[in-house]
Amino acid sequence: MSSGMSGGGTRTTGAAPRVRHAIGYLILCLIALAFMAPLIYMVATSLKPESDTFTTPPTLWGSALRWQNYTDVFSYLPFARFILNGVLVAAVGTAINVTVAALSGYAFSRLRWRGRNVVFLLFLATLMIPQDVLVIPMYVMMQDLGWVDTVQALIIPWAFTALGAFLLRQFFLTVPQELDDAARVDGAGTVRTFLSVMVPLARPTLAVLAVFTFISYWNSFLWPLVIVNDVNARATIPLGLQAFFGQQGNEWSLVMAASVISMLPTVIILVLLQKHLVRGIVTSGLGGR
């Protein structure tokens, strides 16, 4: 009898963690659904006929799926140009930022030179300066260079940030010094050690930085609003959405369709770099550890 009771107690004890896990997963699913609800509603509204956008009582889906809303977006404004401008600016800016961050992070972590720590602290102090404060002096600088209303004005001012250098420096500090010594024994110099040893190891961290930088460029609104004069020719997605909202503000299904289209490049980037992104967040310390 005691043996059966003991076995029953064991089964009860073993079932308790499974129940807790099930409850935890259920709570996480409900939280995820709450965060996804606006996105789901946006996609559903983008497929509604305009007459079904505001109905009483409100419905998630319209009377028909109107895929034509997505083609109509490109007929009112040069939305394809806005997307191309945004991809160009974000891609080139991300490439420059990642390259400079890798070089500066390596210099601040592995190379020894006089005043390295002081320069790094000064470099890091620029993170405390809000972007809004830099808009006016940056605009004056672009005006002196003759870059107002140009593509390079959208890319260059924000291609050199201390955040990337900080992330890469912190990662390179975790790499054992023995790897540098082994590379030098094999005849590799500083440049070859950086390219052949450090960069491959830093791919997850570089992926994290690339995603953050791309999204920052893609969603930037204030600086393009200040520096761009010809909206139809050089506007990026945020400016394009503002112009589209002003022109088609009463047609919410088209506005939602334009918003869904503007999300696609960032979603593609996240999907392609998902594996490196998760690993990079863990190794770079951004996961809250």
PDB file of C-alpha atoms in Angstrom:
ATOM      1  CA  MET A   1       0.000   0.000   0.000  1.00  0.00           C
ATOM      2  CA  SER A   2       2.732   2.379   0.946  1.00  0.00           C
ATOM      3  CA  SER A   3       4.533   1.557  -2.298  1.00  0.00           C
ATOM      4  CA  GLY A   4       1.432   2.459  -4.357  1.00  0.00           C
ATOM      5  CA  MET A   5       0.978   5.693  -2.444  1.00  0.00           C
ATOM      6  CA  SER A   6       4.628   6.480  -3.005  1.00  0.00           C
ATOM      7  CA  GLY A   7       4.247   5.831  -6.722  1.00  0.00           C
ATOM      8  CA  GLY A   8       1.145   8.001  -6.853  1.00  0.00           C
ATOM      9  CA  GLY A   9       2.990  10.786  -5.079  1.00  0.00           C
ATOM     10  CA  THR A  10       5.790  10.541  -7.598  1.00  0.00           C
ATOM     11  CA  ARG A  11       3.368  10.803 -10.498  1.00  0.00           C
ATOM     12  CA  THR A  12       1.720  13.851  -8.922  1.00  0.00           C
ATOM     13  CA  THR A  13       5.065  15.497  -8.346  1.00  0.00           C
ATOM     14  CA  GLY A  14       6.116  14.792 -11.932  1.00  0.00           C
ATOM     15  CA  ALA A  15       2.879  16.241 -13.327  1.00  0.00           C
ATOM     16  CA  ALA A  16       3.211  19.537 -11.484  1.00  0.00           C
ATOM     17  CA  PRO A  17       6.094  20.918 -13.607  1.00  0.00           C
ATOM     18  CA  ARG A  18       4.212  20.031 -16.796  1.00  0.00           C
ATOM     19  CA  VAL A  19       1.160  21.920 -15.573  1.00  0.00           C
ATOM     20  CA  ARG A  20       3.293  24.941 -14.718  1.00  0.00           C
ATOM     21  CA  HIS A  21       4.960  24.812 -18.131  1.00  0.00           C
ATOM     22  CA  ALA A  22       1.574  24.572 -19.858  1.00  0.00           C
ATOM     23  CA  ILE A  23       0.257  27.569 -17.915  1.00  0.00           C
ATOM     24  CA  GLY A  24       3.419  29.512 -18.680  1.00  0.00           C
ATOM     25  CA  TYR A  25       3.159  28.785 -22.418  1.00  0.00           C
ATOM     26  CA  LEU A  26      -0.510  29.774 -22.379  1.00  0.00           C
ATOM     27  CA  ILE A  27       0.295  33.101 -20.732  1.00  0.00           C
ATOM     28  CA  LEU A  28       3.102  33.746 -23.232  1.00  0.00           C
ATOM     29  CA  CYS A  29       0.749  32.962 -26.136  1.00  0.00           C
ATOM     30  CA  LEU A  30      -1.842  35.395 -24.794  1.00  0.00           C
ATOM     31  CA  ILE A  31       0.807  38.119 -24.389  1.00  0.00           C
ATOM     32  CA  ALA A  32       2.104  37.458 -27.913  1.00  0.00           C
ATOM     33  CA  LEU A  33      -1.442  37.636 -29.277  1.00  0.00           C
ATOM     34  CA  ALA A  34      -1.991  40.953 -27.508  1.00  0.00           C
ATOM     35  CA  PHE A  35       1.139  42.391 -29.128  1.00  0.00           C
ATOM     36  CA  MET A  36       0.199  40.963 -32.536  1.00  0.00           C
ATOM     37  CA  ALA A  37      -3.403  42.204 -32.434  1.00  0.00           C
ATOM     38  CA  PRO A  38      -2.632  45.641 -33.980  1.00  0.00           C
ATOM     39  CA  LEU A  39      -0.560  43.981 -36.726  1.00  0.00           C
ATOM     40  CA  ILE A  40      -3.335  41.480 -37.481  1.00  0.00           C
ATOM     41  CA  TYR A  41      -5.902  44.283 -37.608  1.00  0.00           C
ATOM     42  CA  MET A  42      -3.671  46.329 -39.915  1.00  0.00           C
ATOM     43  CA  VAL A  43      -3.277  43.428 -42.373  1.00  0.00           C
ATOM     44  CA  ALA A  44      -7.001  42.665 -42.240  1.00  0.00           C
ATOM     45  CA  THR A  45      -7.938  46.314 -42.829  1.00  0.00           C
ATOM     46  CA  SER A  46      -5.540  46.537 -45.771  1.00  0.00           C
ATOM     47  CA  LEU A  47      -7.605  43.823 -47.519  1.00  0.00           C
ATOM     48  CA  LYS A  48     -11.011  45.390 -46.885  1.00  0.00           C
ATOM     49  CA  PRO A  49     -13.099  47.332 -49.401  1.00  0.00           C
ATOM     50  CA  GLU A  50     -13.215  50.960 -48.322  1.00  0.00           C
ATOM     51  CA  SER A  51     -16.921  50.685 -47.486  1.00  0.00           C
ATOM     52  CA  ASP A  52     -16.143  47.983 -44.896  1.00  0.00           C
ATOM     53  CA  THR A  53     -13.397  49.902 -43.077  1.00  0.00           C
ATOM     54  CA  PHE A  54     -15.757  51.391 -40.487  1.00  0.00           C
ATOM     55  CA  THR A  55     -18.745  49.188 -39.843  1.00  0.00           C
ATOM     56  CA  THR A  56     -21.072  48.781 -36.876  1.00  0.00           C
ATOM     57  CA  PRO A  57     -20.430  46.435 -35.220  1.00  0.00           C
ATOM     58  CA  PRO A  58     -16.754  46.371 -36.250  1.00  0.00           C
ATOM     59  CA  THR A  59     -15.481  43.260 -38.012  1.00  0.00           C
ATOM     60  CA  LEU A  60     -11.972  41.919 -38.486  1.00  0.00           C
ATOM     61  CA  TRP A  61     -12.434  40.942 -42.144  1.00  0.00           C
ATOM     62  CA  GLY A  62     -14.446  42.726 -44.793  1.00  0.00           C
ATOM     63  CA  SER A  63     -17.102  41.341 -47.120  1.00  0.00           C
ATOM     64  CA  ALA A  64     -14.349  40.492 -49.632  1.00  0.00           C
ATOM     65  CA  LEU A  65     -10.556  40.263 -49.798  1.00  0.00           C
ATOM     66  CA  ARG A  66      -9.541  43.221 -51.947  1.00  0.00           C
ATOM     67  CA  TRP A  67      -5.948  42.487 -53.006  1.00  0.00           C
ATOM     68  CA  GLN A  68      -6.185  45.380 -55.434  1.00  0.00           C
ATOM     69  CA  ASN A  69      -5.512  47.747 -52.527  1.00  0.00           C
ATOM     70  CA  TYR A  70      -1.834  46.781 -52.735  1.00  0.00           C
ATOM     71  CA  THR A  71      -1.607  47.661 -56.424  1.00  0.00           C
ATOM     72  CA  ASP A  72      -3.565  50.876 -55.922  1.00  0.00           C
ATOM     73  CA  VAL A  73      -0.883  52.045 -53.472  1.00  0.00           C
ATOM     74  CA  PHE A  74       1.614  52.385 -56.332  1.00  0.00           C
ATOM     75  CA  SER A  75      -0.774  54.373 -58.533  1.00  0.00           C
ATOM     76  CA  TYR A  76      -1.263  57.387 -56.264  1.00  0.00           C
ATOM     77  CA  LEU A  77       2.359  58.160 -55.342  1.00  0.00           C
ATOM     78  CA  PRO A  78       5.781  56.860 -56.507  1.00  0.00           C
ATOM     79  CA  PHE A  79       5.765  54.324 -53.688  1.00  0.00           C
ATOM     80  CA  ALA A  80       8.183  52.035 -55.499  1.00  0.00           C
ATOM     81  CA  ARG A  81      10.707  54.888 -55.542  1.00  0.00           C
ATOM     82  CA  PHE A  82      10.212  55.428 -51.818  1.00  0.00           C
ATOM     83  CA  ILE A  83      10.978  51.737 -51.204  1.00  0.00           C
ATOM     84  CA  LEU A  84      14.066  51.789 -53.434  1.00  0.00           C
ATOM     85  CA  ASN A  85      15.328  54.959 -51.744  1.00  0.00           C
ATOM     86  CA  GLY A  86      14.785  53.420 -48.333  1.00  0.00           C
ATOM     87  CA  VAL A  87      16.539  50.166 -49.256  1.00  0.00           C
ATOM     88  CA  LEU A  88      19.483  52.043 -50.794  1.00  0.00           C
ATOM     89  CA  VAL A  89      19.937  54.370 -47.826  1.00  0.00           C
ATOM     90  CA  ALA A  90      19.496  51.612 -45.227  1.00  0.00           C
ATOM     91  CA  ALA A  91      21.712  49.084 -47.015  1.00  0.00           C
ATOM     92  CA  VAL A  92      24.612  51.453 -47.712  1.00  0.00           C
ATOM     93  CA  GLY A  93      24.374  53.057 -44.271  1.00  0.00           C
ATOM     94  CA  THR A  94      24.323  49.646 -42.601  1.00  0.00           C
ATOM     95  CA  ALA A  95      27.343  48.444 -44.589  1.00  0.00           C
ATOM     96  CA  ILE A  96      29.362  51.521 -43.635  1.00  0.00           C
ATOM     97  CA  ASN A  97      28.285  51.362 -39.998  1.00  0.00           C
ATOM     98  CA  VAL A  98      29.102  47.663 -39.592  1.00  0.00           C
ATOM     99  CA  THR A  99      32.485  48.036 -41.307  1.00  0.00           C
ATOM    100  CA  VAL A 100      33.535  51.053 -39.244  1.00  0.00           C
ATOM    101  CA  ALA A 101      32.233  49.458 -36.038  1.00  0.00           C
ATOM    102  CA  ALA A 102      34.243  46.277 -36.642  1.00  0.00           C
ATOM    103  CA  LEU A 103      37.435  48.219 -37.340  1.00  0.00           C
ATOM    104  CA  SER A 104      37.049  50.598 -34.406  1.00  0.00           C
ATOM    105  CA  GLY A 105      35.964  47.811 -32.037  1.00  0.00           C
ATOM    106  CA  TYR A 106      39.055  45.820 -32.969  1.00  0.00           C
ATOM    107  CA  ALA A 107      41.291  48.856 -32.499  1.00  0.00           C
ATOM    108  CA  PHE A 108      39.818  49.654 -29.087  1.00  0.00           C
ATOM    109  CA  SER A 109      40.033  46.057 -27.834  1.00  0.00           C
ATOM    110  CA  ARG A 110      43.053  44.307 -29.366  1.00  0.00           C
ATOM    111  CA  LEU A 111      45.504  47.027 -30.395  1.00  0.00           C
ATOM    112  CA  ARG A 112      47.536  48.859 -27.755  1.00  0.00           C
ATOM    113  CA  TRP A 113      48.158  52.571 -28.298  1.00  0.00           C
ATOM    114  CA  ARG A 114      48.544  55.621 -26.131  1.00  0.00           C
ATOM    115  CA  GLY A 115      45.286  57.167 -24.913  1.00  0.00           C
ATOM    116  CA  ARG A 116      43.127  54.269 -26.099  1.00  0.00           C
ATOM    117  CA  ASN A 117      40.832  54.181 -23.069  1.00  0.00           C
ATOM    118  CA  VAL A 118      40.428  57.965 -22.944  1.00  0.00           C
ATOM    119  CA  VAL A 119      39.502  58.141 -26.613  1.00  0.00           C
ATOM    120  CA  PHE A 120      37.061  55.272 -26.163  1.00  0.00           C
ATOM    121  CA  LEU A 121      35.344  57.024 -23.250  1.00  0.00           C
ATOM    122  CA  LEU A 122      35.027  60.222 -25.272  1.00  0.00           C
ATOM    123  CA  PHE A 123      33.713  58.202 -28.190  1.00  0.00           C
ATOM    124  CA  LEU A 124      31.223  56.453 -25.923  1.00  0.00           C
ATOM    125  CA  ALA A 125      30.069  59.761 -24.439  1.00  0.00           C
ATOM    126  CA  THR A 126      28.490  60.664 -27.789  1.00  0.00           C
ATOM    127  CA  LEU A 127      25.764  58.118 -27.011  1.00  0.00           C
ATOM    128  CA  MET A 128      24.376  60.567 -24.450  1.00  0.00           C
ATOM    129  CA  ILE A 129      23.740  63.237 -27.093  1.00  0.00           C
ATOM    130  CA  PRO A 130      20.158  63.023 -28.437  1.00  0.00           C
ATOM    131  CA  GLN A 131      19.763  62.964 -32.195  1.00  0.00           C
ATOM    132  CA  ASP A 132      17.381  65.929 -32.049  1.00  0.00           C
ATOM    133  CA  VAL A 133      20.177  68.117 -30.696  1.00  0.00           C
ATOM    134  CA  LEU A 134      22.413  67.274 -33.656  1.00  0.00           C
ATOM    135  CA  VAL A 135      19.875  68.031 -36.377  1.00  0.00           C
ATOM    136  CA  ILE A 136      20.593  71.758 -36.705  1.00  0.00           C
ATOM    137  CA  PRO A 137      24.429  71.611 -36.695  1.00  0.00           C
ATOM    138  CA  MET A 138      24.266  68.580 -38.992  1.00  0.00           C
ATOM    139  CA  TYR A 139      22.026  70.453 -41.410  1.00  0.00           C
ATOM    140  CA  VAL A 140      24.414  73.429 -41.427  1.00  0.00           C
ATOM    141  CA  MET A 141      27.297  71.062 -42.181  1.00  0.00           C
ATOM    142  CA  MET A 142      25.369  69.433 -45.028  1.00  0.00           C
ATOM    143  CA  GLN A 143      24.538  72.871 -46.398  1.00  0.00           C
ATOM    144  CA  ASP A 144      28.217  73.878 -46.356  1.00  0.00           C
ATOM    145  CA  LEU A 145      29.087  70.671 -48.221  1.00  0.00           C
ATOM    146  CA  GLY A 146      26.299  71.211 -50.743  1.00  0.00           C
ATOM    147  CA  TRP A 147      24.660  67.926 -49.773  1.00  0.00           C
ATOM    148  CA  VAL A 148      21.163  69.183 -48.945  1.00  0.00           C
ATOM    149  CA  ASP A 149      18.532  67.080 -50.716  1.00  0.00           C
ATOM    150  CA  THR A 150      21.028  64.368 -51.692  1.00  0.00           C
ATOM    151  CA  VAL A 151      21.289  60.664 -50.974  1.00  0.00           C
ATOM    152  CA  GLN A 152      24.663  60.970 -49.240  1.00  0.00           C
ATOM    153  CA  ALA A 153      23.130  63.417 -46.770  1.00  0.00           C
ATOM    154  CA  LEU A 154      20.687  60.701 -45.744  1.00  0.00           C
ATOM    155  CA  ILE A 155      23.475  58.136 -45.247  1.00  0.00           C
ATOM    156  CA  ILE A 156      26.748  59.661 -44.053  1.00  0.00           C
ATOM    157  CA  PRO A 157      25.778  61.651 -40.911  1.00  0.00           C
ATOM    158  CA  TRP A 158      24.459  58.579 -39.074  1.00  0.00           C
ATOM    159  CA  ALA A 159      26.831  55.951 -40.461  1.00  0.00           C
ATOM    160  CA  PHE A 160      29.373  56.374 -37.648  1.00  0.00           C
ATOM    161  CA  THR A 161      27.951  55.548 -34.220  1.00  0.00           C
ATOM    162  CA  ALA A 162      29.535  54.656 -30.907  1.00  0.00           C
ATOM    163  CA  LEU A 163      27.020  51.882 -30.219  1.00  0.00           C
ATOM    164  CA  GLY A 164      28.465  49.623 -32.902  1.00  0.00           C
ATOM    165  CA  ALA A 165      32.031  50.214 -31.732  1.00  0.00           C
ATOM    166  CA  PHE A 166      30.978  49.446 -28.164  1.00  0.00           C
ATOM    167  CA  LEU A 167      29.240  46.165 -29.109  1.00  0.00           C
ATOM    168  CA  LEU A 168      32.180  44.947 -31.180  1.00  0.00           C
ATOM    169  CA  ARG A 169      34.745  46.014 -28.576  1.00  0.00           C
ATOM    170  CA  GLN A 170      32.915  44.111 -25.863  1.00  0.00           C
ATOM    171  CA  PHE A 171      32.763  41.006 -28.045  1.00  0.00           C
ATOM    172  CA  PHE A 172      36.423  41.152 -29.079  1.00  0.00           C
ATOM    173  CA  LEU A 173      37.424  41.433 -25.408  1.00  0.00           C
ATOM    174  CA  THR A 174      35.851  38.012 -24.808  1.00  0.00           C
ATOM    175  CA  VAL A 175      38.016  36.365 -27.487  1.00  0.00           C
ATOM    176  CA  PRO A 176      41.073  34.647 -25.941  1.00  0.00           C
ATOM    177  CA  GLN A 177      44.383  36.350 -26.614  1.00  0.00           C
ATOM    178  CA  GLU A 178      45.816  32.937 -27.529  1.00  0.00           C
ATOM    179  CA  LEU A 179      44.025  33.119 -30.876  1.00  0.00           C
ATOM    180  CA  ASP A 180      45.967  36.278 -31.773  1.00  0.00           C
ATOM    181  CA  ASP A 181      49.194  34.663 -30.672  1.00  0.00           C
ATOM    182  CA  ALA A 182      48.475  31.526 -32.723  1.00  0.00           C
ATOM    183  CA  ALA A 183      47.706  33.631 -35.799  1.00  0.00           C
ATOM    184  CA  ARG A 184      50.981  35.532 -35.412  1.00  0.00           C
ATOM    185  CA  VAL A 185      52.891  32.270 -35.037  1.00  0.00           C
ATOM    186  CA  ASP A 186      51.379  31.190 -38.369  1.00  0.00           C
ATOM    187  CA  GLY A 187      52.691  34.402 -39.939  1.00  0.00           C
ATOM    188  CA  ALA A 188      49.478  36.439 -39.960  1.00  0.00           C
ATOM    189  CA  GLY A 189      49.745  40.172 -39.456  1.00  0.00           C
ATOM    190  CA  THR A 190      47.233  42.499 -37.811  1.00  0.00           C
ATOM    191  CA  VAL A 191      45.035  42.858 -40.889  1.00  0.00           C
ATOM    192  CA  ARG A 192      44.966  39.146 -41.663  1.00  0.00           C
ATOM    193  CA  THR A 193      44.257  38.293 -38.031  1.00  0.00           C
ATOM    194  CA  PHE A 194      41.349  40.713 -38.065  1.00  0.00           C
ATOM    195  CA  LEU A 195      39.884  39.428 -41.350  1.00  0.00           C
ATOM    196  CA  SER A 196      40.561  35.710 -40.928  1.00  0.00           C
ATOM    197  CA  VAL A 197      40.082  35.217 -37.183  1.00  0.00           C
ATOM    198  CA  MET A 198      38.104  38.040 -35.590  1.00  0.00           C
ATOM    199  CA  VAL A 199      35.503  38.831 -38.248  1.00  0.00           C
ATOM    200  CA  PRO A 200      34.285  35.202 -38.624  1.00  0.00           C
ATOM    201  CA  LEU A 201      33.956  34.919 -34.845  1.00  0.00           C
ATOM    202  CA  ALA A 202      32.042  38.198 -34.675  1.00  0.00           C
ATOM    203  CA  ARG A 203      29.388  37.290 -37.251  1.00  0.00           C
ATOM    204  CA  PRO A 204      26.524  36.985 -34.722  1.00  0.00           C
ATOM    205  CA  THR A 205      27.341  40.361 -33.161  1.00  0.00           C
ATOM    206  CA  LEU A 206      27.726  41.905 -36.612  1.00  0.00           C
ATOM    207  CA  ALA A 207      24.298  40.518 -37.510  1.00  0.00           C
ATOM    208  CA  VAL A 208      22.742  42.143 -34.439  1.00  0.00           C
ATOM    209  CA  LEU A 209      24.343  45.466 -35.289  1.00  0.00           C
ATOM    210  CA  ALA A 210      23.293  45.168 -38.937  1.00  0.00           C
ATOM    211  CA  VAL A 211      19.656  44.541 -38.034  1.00  0.00           C
ATOM    212  CA  PHE A 212      19.512  47.401 -35.534  1.00  0.00           C
ATOM    213  CA  THR A 213      21.222  49.792 -37.944  1.00  0.00           C
ATOM    214  CA  PHE A 214      19.030  48.817 -40.899  1.00  0.00           C
ATOM    215  CA  ILE A 215      15.854  49.297 -38.868  1.00  0.00           C
ATOM    216  CA  SER A 216      17.131  52.635 -37.554  1.00  0.00           C
ATOM    217  CA  TYR A 217      17.774  53.906 -41.087  1.00  0.00           C
ATOM    218  CA  TRP A 218      14.539  52.440 -42.400  1.00  0.00           C
ATOM    219  CA  ASN A 219      12.379  54.066 -39.710  1.00  0.00           C
ATOM    220  CA  SER A 220      14.216  57.399 -39.578  1.00  0.00           C
ATOM    221  CA  PHE A 221      11.775  60.267 -40.033  1.00  0.00           C
ATOM    222  CA  LEU A 222      13.103  63.478 -38.497  1.00  0.00           C
ATOM    223  CA  TRP A 223      16.380  63.723 -40.438  1.00  0.00           C
ATOM    224  CA  PRO A 224      14.868  62.909 -43.869  1.00  0.00           C
ATOM    225  CA  LEU A 225      12.095  65.402 -43.127  1.00  0.00           C
ATOM    226  CA  VAL A 226      14.706  68.107 -42.555  1.00  0.00           C
ATOM    227  CA  ILE A 227      17.186  67.305 -45.325  1.00  0.00           C
ATOM    228  CA  VAL A 228      14.894  66.217 -48.201  1.00  0.00           C
ATOM    229  CA  ASN A 229      13.236  68.880 -50.350  1.00  0.00           C
ATOM    230  CA  ASP A 230      12.022  66.836 -53.325  1.00  0.00           C
ATOM    231  CA  VAL A 231       9.797  64.269 -51.639  1.00  0.00           C
ATOM    232  CA  ASN A 232       8.787  62.445 -54.822  1.00  0.00           C
ATOM    233  CA  ALA A 233      12.425  61.926 -55.865  1.00  0.00           C
ATOM    234  CA  ARG A 234      14.341  61.253 -52.641  1.00  0.00           C
ATOM    235  CA  ALA A 235      11.870  60.500 -49.855  1.00  0.00           C
ATOM    236  CA  THR A 236      12.272  57.291 -47.886  1.00  0.00           C
ATOM    237  CA  ILE A 237       9.436  55.175 -46.522  1.00  0.00           C
ATOM    238  CA  PRO A 238       8.497  57.295 -43.456  1.00  0.00           C
ATOM    239  CA  LEU A 239       8.240  60.458 -45.551  1.00  0.00           C
ATOM    240  CA  GLY A 240       6.401  58.530 -48.250  1.00  0.00           C
ATOM    241  CA  LEU A 241       3.875  57.252 -45.724  1.00  0.00           C
ATOM    242  CA  GLN A 242       3.320  60.768 -44.447  1.00  0.00           C
ATOM    243  CA  ALA A 243       2.747  62.059 -47.983  1.00  0.00           C
ATOM    244  CA  PHE A 244       0.495  59.082 -48.729  1.00  0.00           C
ATOM    245  CA  PHE A 245      -1.504  59.647 -45.561  1.00  0.00           C
ATOM    246  CA  GLY A 246      -1.969  63.294 -46.476  1.00  0.00           C
ATOM    247  CA  GLN A 247      -3.207  62.429 -49.953  1.00  0.00           C
ATOM    248  CA  GLN A 248      -5.260  59.346 -49.140  1.00  0.00           C
ATOM    249  CA  GLY A 249      -6.057  60.059 -45.513  1.00  0.00           C
ATOM    250  CA  ASN A 250      -9.719  59.073 -45.836  1.00  0.00           C
ATOM    251  CA  GLU A 251      -8.990  55.734 -47.523  1.00  0.00           C
ATOM    252  CA  TRP A 252      -7.752  53.776 -44.554  1.00  0.00           C
ATOM    253  CA  SER A 253      -7.545  50.487 -46.408  1.00  0.00           C
ATOM    254  CA  LEU A 254      -4.943  51.994 -48.765  1.00  0.00           C
ATOM    255  CA  VAL A 255      -3.049  53.588 -45.894  1.00  0.00           C
ATOM    256  CA  MET A 256      -2.906  50.208 -44.141  1.00  0.00           C
ATOM    257  CA  ALA A 257      -1.797  48.481 -47.343  1.00  0.00           C
ATOM    258  CA  ALA A 258       1.033  51.000 -47.708  1.00  0.00           C
ATOM    259  CA  SER A 259       2.036  50.371 -44.080  1.00  0.00           C
ATOM    260  CA  VAL A 260       2.118  46.603 -44.628  1.00  0.00           C
ATOM    261  CA  ILE A 261       4.311  47.024 -47.723  1.00  0.00           C
ATOM    262  CA  SER A 262       6.699  49.268 -45.772  1.00  0.00           C
ATOM    263  CA  MET A 263       7.221  46.489 -43.204  1.00  0.00           C
ATOM    264  CA  LEU A 264       8.282  43.796 -45.668  1.00  0.00           C
ATOM    265  CA  PRO A 265      12.023  44.659 -46.021  1.00  0.00           C
ATOM    266  CA  THR A 266      12.621  44.634 -42.270  1.00  0.00           C
ATOM    267  CA  VAL A 267      10.690  41.377 -41.894  1.00  0.00           C
ATOM    268  CA  ILE A 268      12.824  39.796 -44.644  1.00  0.00           C
ATOM    269  CA  ILE A 269      16.018  40.974 -42.937  1.00  0.00           C
ATOM    270  CA  LEU A 270      14.891  39.518 -39.606  1.00  0.00           C
ATOM    271  CA  VAL A 271      13.996  36.176 -41.191  1.00  0.00           C
ATOM    272  CA  LEU A 272      17.280  35.889 -43.084  1.00  0.00           C
ATOM    273  CA  LEU A 273      19.415  36.779 -40.067  1.00  0.00           C
ATOM    274  CA  GLN A 274      17.291  35.096 -37.411  1.00  0.00           C
ATOM    275  CA  LYS A 275      19.848  32.433 -36.473  1.00  0.00           C
ATOM    276  CA  HIS A 276      22.734  34.899 -36.213  1.00  0.00           C
ATOM    277  CA  LEU A 277      20.499  37.442 -34.478  1.00  0.00           C
ATOM    278  CA  VAL A 278      19.501  35.141 -31.620  1.00  0.00           C
ATOM    279  CA  ARG A 279      23.099  33.972 -31.130  1.00  0.00           C
ATOM    280  CA  GLY A 280      24.393  37.523 -31.313  1.00  0.00           C
ATOM    281  CA  ILE A 281      21.945  38.843 -28.720  1.00  0.00           C
ATOM    282  CA  VAL A 282      23.101  36.130 -26.309  1.00  0.00           C
ATOM    283  CA  THR A 283      26.833  36.630 -26.894  1.00  0.00           C
ATOM    284  CA  SER A 284      26.716  40.433 -26.931  1.00  0.00           C
ATOM    285  CA  GLY A 285      24.872  40.676 -23.619  1.00  0.00           C
ATOM    286  CA  LEU A 286      21.720  42.280 -25.049  1.00  0.00           C
ATOM    287  CA  GLY A 287      19.578  39.434 -23.814  1.00  0.00           C
ATOM    288  CA  GLY A 288      19.484  40.808 -20.268  1.00  0.00           C
ATOM    289  CA  ARG A 289      22.058  38.480 -18.740  1.00  0.00           C
TER     290      ARG A 289
END
